Amino acid sequence: MSVGIISHFACQAHDMGEHHPESPDRLPAIQNQLISSGLDFVTRQYDAIPIDRKLLGLVHDPAYIAYIFDNAPSEGYAQIGEDAVMNPHTLSAALHAAGAAVQAVDLVMKEELKVAFCATRPPGHHAERKSAMGFCFFNNIAIAAAYARQHYQLSRVAIVDFDVHHGNGTEDIFTDEPNVLFCSSFQHPFYPFSGTEPTSANIINTPLDASASSNEFRQVITDRWLPALNAFKPEMIFISAGFDAHAEDDMSQVRLYDNDYRWVSEQLRAVAKQHSKGRIVSVLEGGYDLSSLGRSVAAHINGLIGY
Ligand SMILES: [Zn+2]
């Protein structure tokens, strides 16, 4: 099976200040672990292509897109949202991150790849239709899913999100959109304190207690996600792949381990094989402890490959 990793040096130049957890070091930590796991031999590497500005409009409000472009600083930092800060390289990084997700759809739909993983930043799943949120500017996974629907006329796509934070931006964009199934697991109560009120039938939210570990995580995937995915029969599966629920990651209290990321990836691979011609596009979200981030991405890719 051909698997691709899409990344770009531009995504490393974005930073939100010294000692910020969403740091440029996350990407080399992933690349180093892919090399030491031998995964660089079985994956194809691609340079991300920046997104065409008009494709951002698939999920974002035109005034919001203009706001981001107009406020990108030429020097210093610009505060865009409560937790979102731009430096002079952020706009380029964000355009490459969103572009990678679109490119991943093209590579998979044209059957050059079965599976594509975007090792990119800034992340995207908190970005709503009209606002930056968390450490996110453009909702990369939502743009990719909307692009697959529009450009390739896919009638059903699924987005699953195992980041420890609720994918509020993705939910905001696809509420009442029956052709997009969205499943999100997250610690609750926890930032961004959303996802527990039912919104629409296509949204499957599975909150986890702070004390949750492997068993609770695997239970909600088995009991809630997999039946919903199998009933929905998506033509492509998108993964908001955040690794901040790892036991070694100080960002949260939930305790998952490398093998849990491998396991959930194997489950998603099985669903994709059955319903989606094996098509999977996975995009990096959170994951702030550099060692467990690198190992978890390797476990995720191994699970997707069935290696
Ligand atoms: Zn997160």
CSV table of C-alpha atoms and ligand atoms in Angstrom, one decimal:
chain,number,residue,atom,x,y,z
A,1,MET,CA,0.0,0.0,0.0
A,2,SER,CA,1.4,3.4,-0.9
A,3,VAL,CA,1.5,5.9,1.9
A,4,GLY,CA,2.6,9.5,1.6
A,5,ILE,CA,3.8,12.1,4.2
A,6,ILE,CA,3.2,15.7,3.1
A,7,SER,CA,5.1,18.4,4.9
A,8,HIS,CA,6.9,21.7,4.2
A,9,PHE,CA,9.7,23.7,5.8
A,10,ALA,CA,7.4,26.7,5.8
A,11,CYS,CA,5.3,25.1,8.5
A,12,GLN,CA,8.3,25.2,10.9
A,13,ALA,CA,8.8,29.0,10.5
A,14,HIS,CA,5.4,29.8,12.3
A,15,ASP,CA,5.9,30.3,16.0
A,16,MET,CA,3.7,31.9,18.7
A,17,GLY,CA,6.5,32.8,21.1
A,18,GLU,CA,9.3,31.2,23.0
A,19,HIS,CA,8.3,28.1,25.1
A,20,HIS,CA,4.9,27.9,23.4
A,21,PRO,CA,3.8,24.2,23.4
A,22,GLU,CA,2.7,24.4,19.7
A,23,SER,CA,6.3,24.7,18.8
A,24,PRO,CA,8.2,24.4,15.5
A,25,ASP,CA,10.1,21.5,17.1
A,26,ARG,CA,7.1,19.3,16.7
A,27,LEU,CA,7.7,18.6,13.0
A,28,PRO,CA,11.4,17.5,13.3
A,29,ALA,CA,10.4,15.3,16.3
A,30,ILE,CA,8.0,13.5,14.0
A,31,GLN,CA,10.4,13.3,11.1
A,32,ASN,CA,13.1,11.9,13.3
A,33,GLN,CA,10.9,9.2,14.7
A,34,LEU,CA,9.7,8.2,11.2
A,35,ILE,CA,13.3,7.8,10.3
A,36,SER,CA,14.2,5.8,13.4
A,37,SER,CA,11.1,3.6,12.9
A,38,GLY,CA,12.2,2.8,9.3
A,39,LEU,CA,8.9,4.4,8.1
A,40,ASP,CA,10.8,6.7,5.8
A,41,PHE,CA,11.6,3.7,3.6
A,42,VAL,CA,8.0,2.7,3.2
A,43,THR,CA,6.4,6.1,2.7
A,44,ARG,CA,6.7,8.7,-0.1
A,45,GLN,CA,7.6,12.2,0.9
A,46,TYR,CA,5.9,15.2,-0.6
A,47,ASP,CA,6.5,19.0,-0.3
A,48,ALA,CA,3.2,20.7,0.5
A,49,ILE,CA,1.8,23.1,-2.1
A,50,PRO,CA,0.2,26.3,-0.6
A,51,ILE,CA,-3.6,26.4,-0.9
A,52,ASP,CA,-5.3,28.6,-3.5
A,53,ARG,CA,-7.0,31.4,-1.4
A,54,LYS,CA,-10.4,30.7,-3.0
A,55,LEU,CA,-10.5,27.2,-1.6
A,56,LEU,CA,-10.4,28.6,1.9
A,57,GLY,CA,-13.9,29.9,1.1
A,58,LEU,CA,-15.2,26.3,1.0
A,59,VAL,CA,-15.6,26.5,4.8
A,60,HIS,CA,-14.6,30.0,5.9
A,61,ASP,CA,-16.4,33.3,5.8
A,62,PRO,CA,-14.9,35.7,3.2
A,63,ALA,CA,-14.6,38.5,5.8
A,64,TYR,CA,-12.7,36.1,8.2
A,65,ILE,CA,-10.3,35.1,5.4
A,66,ALA,CA,-9.6,38.7,4.6
A,67,TYR,CA,-9.1,39.4,8.3
A,68,ILE,CA,-6.3,36.8,8.5
A,69,PHE,CA,-4.6,38.0,5.3
A,70,ASP,CA,-4.9,41.7,6.4
A,71,ASN,CA,-3.6,41.1,9.9
A,72,ALA,CA,-0.6,39.0,9.0
A,73,PRO,CA,2.4,41.0,10.4
A,74,SER,CA,5.5,41.8,8.5
A,75,GLU,CA,7.4,41.9,11.8
A,76,GLY,CA,6.7,41.0,15.4
A,77,TYR,CA,3.6,39.2,16.5
A,78,ALA,CA,-0.1,39.9,15.9
A,79,GLN,CA,-2.8,38.6,18.3
A,80,ILE,CA,-5.6,37.1,16.1
A,81,GLY,CA,-7.7,35.2,18.7
A,82,GLU,CA,-7.5,34.6,22.4
A,83,ASP,CA,-4.8,31.9,21.9
A,84,ALA,CA,-3.9,32.4,18.2
A,85,VAL,CA,-0.9,34.6,17.4
A,86,MET,CA,0.7,35.3,14.0
A,87,ASN,CA,4.3,35.9,13.3
A,88,PRO,CA,5.6,37.0,9.8
A,89,HIS,CA,5.7,33.3,8.7
A,90,THR,CA,2.3,32.2,10.0
A,91,LEU,CA,0.2,33.0,7.0
A,92,SER,CA,2.6,31.0,4.7
A,93,ALA,CA,2.6,28.1,7.2
A,94,ALA,CA,-1.2,28.1,7.4
A,95,LEU,CA,-1.5,28.2,3.6
A,96,HIS,CA,0.9,25.3,3.3
A,97,ALA,CA,-0.9,23.3,6.0
A,98,ALA,CA,-4.3,23.8,4.4
A,99,GLY,CA,-2.8,23.1,0.9
A,100,ALA,CA,-1.2,19.9,2.2
A,101,ALA,CA,-4.7,18.6,3.2
A,102,VAL,CA,-6.1,19.4,-0.3
A,103,GLN,CA,-3.1,17.9,-2.0
A,104,ALA,CA,-3.6,14.8,0.1
A,105,VAL,CA,-7.2,14.5,-1.3
A,106,ASP,CA,-5.8,14.8,-4.8
A,107,LEU,CA,-3.1,12.2,-4.3
A,108,VAL,CA,-5.6,9.7,-2.8
A,109,MET,CA,-8.4,10.4,-5.3
A,110,LYS,CA,-6.0,10.0,-8.3
A,111,GLU,CA,-4.8,6.7,-6.7
A,112,GLU,CA,-1.2,7.8,-6.4
A,113,LEU,CA,-1.6,7.0,-2.7
A,114,LYS,CA,-4.0,5.1,-0.5
A,115,VAL,CA,-3.2,6.9,2.6
A,116,ALA,CA,-1.7,10.4,3.1
A,117,PHE,CA,-0.6,12.0,6.4
A,118,CYS,CA,0.0,15.7,6.6
A,119,ALA,CA,2.8,16.5,9.1
A,120,THR,CA,1.9,20.2,9.1
A,121,ARG,CA,1.2,23.1,11.5
A,122,PRO,CA,-0.6,25.3,12.5
A,123,PRO,CA,-3.3,22.7,13.4
A,124,GLY,CA,-6.9,23.4,12.4
A,125,HIS,CA,-9.8,21.7,14.2
A,126,HIS,CA,-10.6,24.6,16.6
A,127,ALA,CA,-10.9,27.1,13.7
A,128,GLU,CA,-14.6,27.9,13.1
A,129,ARG,CA,-16.2,29.3,10.0
A,130,LYS,CA,-15.7,32.9,11.2
A,131,SER,CA,-13.0,32.7,13.8
A,132,ALA,CA,-9.5,31.6,14.8
A,133,MET,CA,-9.5,29.6,18.0
A,134,GLY,CA,-7.0,27.6,20.1
A,135,PHE,CA,-3.8,27.4,18.1
A,136,CYS,CA,-5.8,27.2,14.8
A,137,PHE,CA,-6.3,29.6,11.9
A,138,PHE,CA,-7.8,27.6,9.0
A,139,ASN,CA,-9.6,24.4,9.5
A,140,ASN,CA,-7.4,22.1,7.4
A,141,ILE,CA,-9.4,18.9,7.8
A,142,ALA,CA,-12.7,20.6,7.1
A,143,ILE,CA,-11.3,22.3,4.0
A,144,ALA,CA,-10.0,18.9,2.7
A,145,ALA,CA,-13.4,17.2,3.4
A,146,ALA,CA,-15.3,20.0,1.7
A,147,TYR,CA,-12.9,19.9,-1.3
A,148,ALA,CA,-13.4,16.1,-1.7
A,149,ARG,CA,-17.1,16.6,-1.7
A,150,GLN,CA,-17.1,19.5,-4.2
A,151,HIS,CA,-14.2,18.6,-6.5
A,152,TYR,CA,-14.7,14.8,-6.7
A,153,GLN,CA,-18.4,14.7,-6.0
A,154,LEU,CA,-18.1,12.4,-3.1
A,155,SER,CA,-21.5,12.1,-1.6
A,156,ARG,CA,-20.5,10.9,1.9
A,157,VAL,CA,-17.3,11.6,3.8
A,158,ALA,CA,-16.4,11.0,7.5
A,159,ILE,CA,-14.1,13.0,9.7
A,160,VAL,CA,-12.9,11.4,13.0
A,161,ASP,CA,-11.0,13.4,15.6
A,162,PHE,CA,-9.1,11.7,18.4
A,163,ASP,CA,-7.3,14.9,19.6
A,164,VAL,CA,-7.9,15.3,23.4
A,165,HIS,CA,-9.8,18.6,22.7
A,166,HIS,CA,-13.2,18.7,21.1
A,167,GLY,CA,-13.1,19.6,17.4
A,168,ASN,CA,-15.5,22.5,17.9
A,169,GLY,CA,-14.4,24.2,14.6
A,170,THR,CA,-15.2,21.1,12.5
A,171,GLU,CA,-18.5,20.7,14.3
A,172,ASP,CA,-19.4,24.3,13.7
A,173,ILE,CA,-18.7,24.0,10.0
A,174,PHE,CA,-20.5,20.7,9.4
A,175,THR,CA,-23.5,20.9,11.8
A,176,ASP,CA,-26.7,20.0,9.9
A,177,GLU,CA,-24.5,18.7,6.9
A,178,PRO,CA,-25.9,15.1,6.6
A,179,ASN,CA,-23.3,14.2,4.0
A,180,VAL,CA,-20.4,14.7,6.5
A,181,LEU,CA,-20.3,12.4,9.5
A,182,PHE,CA,-18.2,13.9,12.3
A,183,CYS,CA,-17.0,11.8,15.3
A,184,SER,CA,-14.9,13.5,18.1
A,185,SER,CA,-13.5,12.0,21.3
A,186,PHE,CA,-12.2,14.5,23.9
A,187,GLN,CA,-11.6,15.1,27.6
A,188,HIS,CA,-14.6,16.7,29.2
A,189,PRO,CA,-15.0,19.1,31.0
A,190,PHE,CA,-11.9,20.6,29.3
A,191,TYR,CA,-11.1,23.3,26.7
A,192,PRO,CA,-13.0,24.4,24.6
A,193,PHE,CA,-15.9,23.2,26.9
A,194,SER,CA,-18.1,22.3,23.9
A,195,GLY,CA,-19.4,19.1,22.4
A,196,THR,CA,-21.8,17.8,25.1
A,197,GLU,CA,-25.0,19.4,23.8
A,198,PRO,CA,-26.5,17.5,20.9
A,199,THR,CA,-26.5,19.6,17.7
A,200,SER,CA,-27.4,17.4,14.7
A,201,ALA,CA,-27.6,13.7,13.8
A,202,ASN,CA,-24.4,13.7,11.8
A,203,ILE,CA,-22.3,14.7,14.9
A,204,ILE,CA,-21.1,11.9,17.2
A,205,ASN,CA,-19.4,13.4,20.3
A,206,THR,CA,-17.9,11.0,22.8
A,207,PRO,CA,-16.6,12.9,25.8
A,208,LEU,CA,-14.1,11.1,28.1
A,209,ASP,CA,-13.5,11.7,31.8
A,210,ALA,CA,-10.2,13.1,32.8
A,211,SER,CA,-9.5,9.7,34.4
A,212,ALA,CA,-10.0,7.8,31.1
A,213,SER,CA,-7.3,5.6,29.7
A,214,SER,CA,-7.0,3.0,27.0
A,215,ASN,CA,-10.1,0.9,27.9
A,216,GLU,CA,-12.5,3.9,28.0
A,217,PHE,CA,-11.1,5.3,24.8
A,218,ARG,CA,-11.4,1.9,23.0
A,219,GLN,CA,-14.9,1.4,24.4
A,220,VAL,CA,-16.3,4.6,22.9
A,221,ILE,CA,-14.7,4.0,19.5
A,222,THR,CA,-16.1,0.4,19.5
A,223,ASP,CA,-19.5,1.3,20.8
A,224,ARG,CA,-20.2,4.7,19.1
A,225,TRP,CA,-17.8,5.4,16.3
A,226,LEU,CA,-17.5,2.1,14.4
A,227,PRO,CA,-21.2,1.4,14.2
A,228,ALA,CA,-21.8,5.0,13.0
A,229,LEU,CA,-19.1,4.7,10.4
A,230,ASN,CA,-20.2,1.3,9.2
A,231,ALA,CA,-23.8,2.6,8.8
A,232,PHE,CA,-22.7,5.8,7.1
A,233,LYS,CA,-20.4,4.0,4.6
A,234,PRO,CA,-18.1,7.0,3.9
A,235,GLU,CA,-16.3,7.2,0.5
A,236,MET,CA,-13.3,8.7,2.2
A,237,ILE,CA,-12.1,8.9,5.8
A,238,PHE,CA,-10.5,12.0,7.2
A,239,ILE,CA,-8.6,11.9,10.5
A,240,SER,CA,-7.9,14.9,12.8
A,241,ALA,CA,-4.9,13.2,14.3
A,242,GLY,CA,-4.1,14.9,17.6
A,243,PHE,CA,-1.8,13.0,20.1
A,244,ASP,CA,-2.3,15.2,23.2
A,245,ALA,CA,-4.3,12.5,25.0
A,246,HIS,CA,-1.0,10.6,25.4
A,247,ALA,CA,-0.1,9.8,29.0
A,248,GLU,CA,3.2,11.5,28.6
A,249,ASP,CA,1.6,14.7,27.3
A,250,ASP,CA,1.1,17.3,30.0
A,251,MET,CA,-1.7,19.1,28.0
A,252,SER,CA,-4.4,16.8,29.4
A,253,GLN,CA,-5.1,14.2,32.0
A,254,VAL,CA,-6.4,11.4,29.7
A,255,ARG,CA,-3.9,8.6,29.5
A,256,LEU,CA,-3.5,7.0,26.1
A,257,TYR,CA,-0.4,5.1,24.9
A,258,ASP,CA,1.3,4.5,21.6
A,259,ASN,CA,-0.6,1.3,21.1
A,260,ASP,CA,-3.9,3.0,21.4
A,261,TYR,CA,-3.1,5.2,18.4
A,262,ARG,CA,-2.0,2.1,16.5
A,263,TRP,CA,-5.3,0.3,17.5
A,264,VAL,CA,-7.6,3.2,16.5
A,265,SER,CA,-5.8,3.6,13.2
A,266,GLU,CA,-6.2,-0.2,12.5
A,267,GLN,CA,-9.9,0.1,13.2
A,268,LEU,CA,-10.2,3.1,10.8
A,269,ARG,CA,-8.2,1.3,8.2
A,270,ALA,CA,-10.6,-1.7,8.4
A,271,VAL,CA,-13.6,0.7,7.9
A,272,ALA,CA,-11.8,2.4,4.9
A,273,LYS,CA,-11.1,-1.0,3.3
A,274,GLN,CA,-14.7,-2.0,3.6
A,275,HIS,CA,-16.4,1.2,2.6
A,276,SER,CA,-14.0,3.8,1.2
A,277,LYS,CA,-11.7,1.9,-1.2
A,278,GLY,CA,-9.0,2.3,1.5
A,279,ARG,CA,-8.9,6.1,1.1
A,280,ILE,CA,-7.6,7.9,4.2
A,281,VAL,CA,-6.4,11.4,4.7
A,282,SER,CA,-4.9,12.2,8.1
A,283,VAL,CA,-3.9,15.6,9.3
A,284,LEU,CA,-1.8,16.5,12.4
A,285,GLU,CA,-3.7,18.4,15.1
A,286,GLY,CA,-2.3,18.5,18.7
A,287,GLY,CA,0.4,16.6,20.5
A,288,TYR,CA,3.0,18.6,22.5
A,289,ASP,CA,5.3,16.2,24.2
A,290,LEU,CA,7.9,15.7,21.6
A,291,SER,CA,8.9,12.1,22.3
A,292,SER,CA,5.4,10.7,22.6
A,293,LEU,CA,4.3,12.8,19.7
A,294,GLY,CA,6.9,11.2,17.4
A,295,ARG,CA,6.2,7.7,18.6
A,296,SER,CA,2.5,8.1,18.4
A,297,VAL,CA,2.6,9.4,14.8
A,298,ALA,CA,4.8,6.3,13.9
A,299,ALA,CA,2.2,4.1,15.6
A,300,HIS,CA,-0.6,5.8,13.8
A,301,ILE,CA,1.0,5.4,10.4
A,302,ASN,CA,1.9,1.7,11.2
A,303,GLY,CA,-1.7,1.1,12.1
A,304,LEU,CA,-2.9,2.8,8.8
A,305,ILE,CA,-0.5,0.7,6.8
A,306,GLY,CA,-1.2,-2.5,8.6
A,307,TYR,CA,2.5,-2.9,9.1
B,1,ZN,ZN,-5.6,19.2,21.2
